[in-house]
Amino acid sequence: MNKIYCIAVLFCFQSVTLNAADLSGAADAGSDLGAAKSHIEKKDWSAAISTLEKFIKANPNNADGYNLLGYSLRNAKRYSESICNYKEALRIDPQHRGAHEYLGVAYVQNKELPKAKELLVSLEKICGQQCEEYQDLKKTIAKAEKK
């Protein structure tokens, strides 16, 4: 069911983005991303989600937008949708460190530790054991294993 939902969500974004991408300029897109980050700082998840959905419609190949949307959805406890967006960020940019970390955190929250550990291995290959994303995901996994 989750795969079907993910495909449906991505299809909706894809079909809407084809029409919206030509209508918005770079300045609008930048201000949408800035506004989304402001909403995230305030933990206003519904406003962040709405703003990021608009941003992604105008910028369908922006991995940062999908990553931030995944982050906002995860914090709104919409886990399956967040995972879909992290995966889309990684499809666009397979080296996206933030998406690797946050997808790993989502897997921990979904009690899917083996998948989170796979992402930890990927992060180690991308940026080594000293990068912040690796360290943060490692701590999150360690906390989950203690429970």
Short mmCIF file of C-alpha atoms in Angstrom, two decimals:
data_model
loop_
_atom_site.label_atom_id
_atom_site.label_comp_id
_atom_site.label_asym_id
_atom_site.label_seq_id
_atom_site.Cartn_x
_atom_site.Cartn_y
_atom_site.Cartn_z
CA MET A 1 0.00 0.00 0.00
CA ASN A 2 2.83 2.42 0.85
CA LYS A 3 4.43 1.87 -2.56
CA ILE A 4 1.14 2.61 -4.29
CA TYR A 5 0.70 5.74 -2.17
CA CYS A 6 4.26 6.89 -2.94
CA ILE A 7 3.72 6.36 -6.64
CA ALA A 8 0.43 8.27 -6.48
CA VAL A 9 2.05 11.16 -4.61
CA LEU A 10 4.94 11.33 -7.06
CA PHE A 11 2.57 11.10 -10.03
CA CYS A 12 0.54 13.98 -8.66
CA PHE A 13 3.67 16.09 -8.23
CA GLN A 14 4.91 15.12 -11.70
CA SER A 15 1.64 15.92 -13.45
CA VAL A 16 1.19 19.24 -11.67
CA THR A 17 4.81 20.30 -12.14
CA LEU A 18 4.64 19.98 -15.90
CA ASN A 19 2.14 22.83 -16.00
CA ALA A 20 3.50 24.95 -13.15
CA ALA A 21 7.21 24.89 -13.94
CA ASP A 22 6.94 27.28 -16.89
CA LEU A 23 4.91 29.85 -14.95
CA SER A 24 7.26 30.73 -12.07
CA GLY A 25 10.52 32.59 -12.13
CA ALA A 26 13.67 31.96 -10.17
CA ALA A 27 12.95 34.80 -7.74
CA ASP A 28 9.58 33.30 -6.82
CA ALA A 29 11.17 29.90 -6.32
CA GLY A 30 13.90 31.33 -4.11
CA SER A 31 11.43 33.21 -1.96
CA ASP A 32 9.30 30.05 -1.59
CA LEU A 33 12.31 28.10 -0.34
CA GLY A 34 13.26 30.92 2.01
CA ALA A 35 9.71 31.13 3.34
CA ALA A 36 9.65 27.36 3.83
CA LYS A 37 12.86 27.48 5.84
CA SER A 38 11.33 30.21 8.00
CA HIS A 39 8.25 28.05 8.61
CA ILE A 40 10.51 25.11 9.49
CA GLU A 41 12.44 27.22 12.01
CA LYS A 42 9.09 28.09 13.63
CA LYS A 43 8.02 24.41 13.48
CA ASP A 44 4.97 25.45 11.48
CA TRP A 45 4.85 22.17 9.60
CA SER A 46 1.60 22.73 7.69
CA ALA A 47 2.81 26.10 6.33
CA ALA A 48 6.20 24.59 5.47
CA ILE A 49 4.54 21.68 3.67
CA SER A 50 2.24 23.97 1.69
CA THR A 51 5.09 26.28 0.72
CA LEU A 52 7.40 23.41 -0.23
CA GLU A 53 4.73 21.75 -2.35
CA LYS A 54 4.46 25.02 -4.26
CA PHE A 55 8.24 25.22 -4.53
CA ILE A 56 8.51 21.67 -5.87
CA LYS A 57 5.81 22.31 -8.46
CA ALA A 58 7.97 25.15 -9.78
CA ASN A 59 11.27 23.26 -9.26
CA PRO A 60 10.65 19.56 -9.86
CA ASN A 61 14.35 18.71 -10.00
CA ASN A 62 15.38 20.37 -6.75
CA ALA A 63 16.63 17.76 -4.28
CA ASP A 64 16.78 20.30 -1.44
CA GLY A 65 13.08 21.06 -1.87
CA TYR A 66 12.13 17.39 -1.68
CA ASN A 67 14.44 16.88 1.29
CA LEU A 68 12.90 19.78 3.21
CA LEU A 69 9.41 18.60 2.29
CA GLY A 70 10.29 15.15 3.60
CA TYR A 71 11.61 16.73 6.80
CA SER A 72 8.45 18.76 7.28
CA LEU A 73 6.18 15.79 6.56
CA ARG A 74 8.15 13.62 8.98
CA ASN A 75 7.80 16.21 11.71
CA ALA A 76 4.08 16.35 10.95
CA LYS A 77 4.10 12.57 11.54
CA ARG A 78 3.25 11.82 7.91
CA TYR A 79 5.97 9.21 7.66
CA SER A 80 5.14 7.39 4.43
CA GLU A 81 4.89 10.68 2.53
CA SER A 82 8.16 11.89 4.04
CA ILE A 83 9.93 8.71 2.94
CA CYS A 84 8.66 9.18 -0.62
CA ASN A 85 10.05 12.71 -0.71
CA TYR A 86 13.43 11.71 0.70
CA LYS A 87 13.64 8.99 -1.93
CA GLU A 88 12.81 11.53 -4.63
CA ALA A 89 15.56 13.83 -3.32
CA LEU A 90 17.99 10.90 -3.56
CA ARG A 91 16.78 10.03 -7.05
CA ILE A 92 17.62 13.57 -8.12
CA ASP A 93 20.89 13.73 -6.14
CA PRO A 94 22.14 10.32 -4.98
CA GLN A 95 24.88 12.05 -2.92
CA HIS A 96 22.49 14.31 -0.95
CA ARG A 97 23.79 13.93 2.59
CA GLY A 98 20.78 15.51 4.28
CA ALA A 99 18.34 13.21 2.50
CA HIS A 100 20.40 10.17 3.49
CA GLU A 101 20.40 11.27 7.13
CA TYR A 102 16.74 12.23 7.31
CA LEU A 103 15.57 9.12 5.44
CA GLY A 104 17.57 7.11 7.96
CA VAL A 105 15.84 8.93 10.82
CA ALA A 106 12.45 8.22 9.22
CA TYR A 107 13.35 4.54 9.01
CA VAL A 108 14.34 4.56 12.69
CA GLN A 109 10.98 6.13 13.55
CA ASN A 110 9.28 3.43 11.46
CA LYS A 111 11.25 0.76 13.36
CA GLU A 112 13.16 -0.20 10.21
CA LEU A 113 16.67 -0.19 11.66
CA PRO A 114 18.29 -2.32 8.93
CA LYS A 115 17.30 0.28 6.31
CA ALA A 116 18.61 3.09 8.53
CA LYS A 117 21.91 1.25 8.91
CA GLU A 118 22.18 0.91 5.12
CA LEU A 119 21.91 4.68 4.86
CA LEU A 120 24.58 5.08 7.51
CA VAL A 121 26.91 2.96 5.37
CA SER A 122 26.02 5.11 2.35
CA LEU A 123 26.80 8.28 4.29
CA GLU A 124 30.15 6.89 5.33
CA LYS A 125 31.01 6.33 1.66
CA ILE A 126 29.82 9.82 0.70
CA CYS A 127 31.37 11.93 3.44
CA GLY A 128 33.18 9.72 5.96
CA GLN A 129 32.54 9.07 9.62
CA GLN A 130 33.32 12.63 10.69
CA CYS A 131 30.61 14.44 8.72
CA GLU A 132 27.70 15.82 10.70
CA GLU A 133 25.04 13.82 8.87
CA TYR A 134 26.84 10.54 9.57
CA GLN A 135 27.35 11.40 13.23
CA ASP A 136 23.72 12.47 13.71
CA LEU A 137 22.28 9.34 12.09
CA LYS A 138 24.68 7.13 14.02
CA LYS A 139 23.47 8.68 17.31
CA THR A 140 19.83 8.26 16.30
CA ILE A 141 20.37 4.57 15.47
CA ALA A 142 22.30 4.00 18.72
CA LYS A 143 19.45 5.52 20.78
CA ALA A 144 16.91 3.30 19.00
CA GLU A 145 18.99 0.19 19.63
CA LYS A 146 19.06 0.91 23.39
CA LYS A 147 15.25 0.86 23.59
#
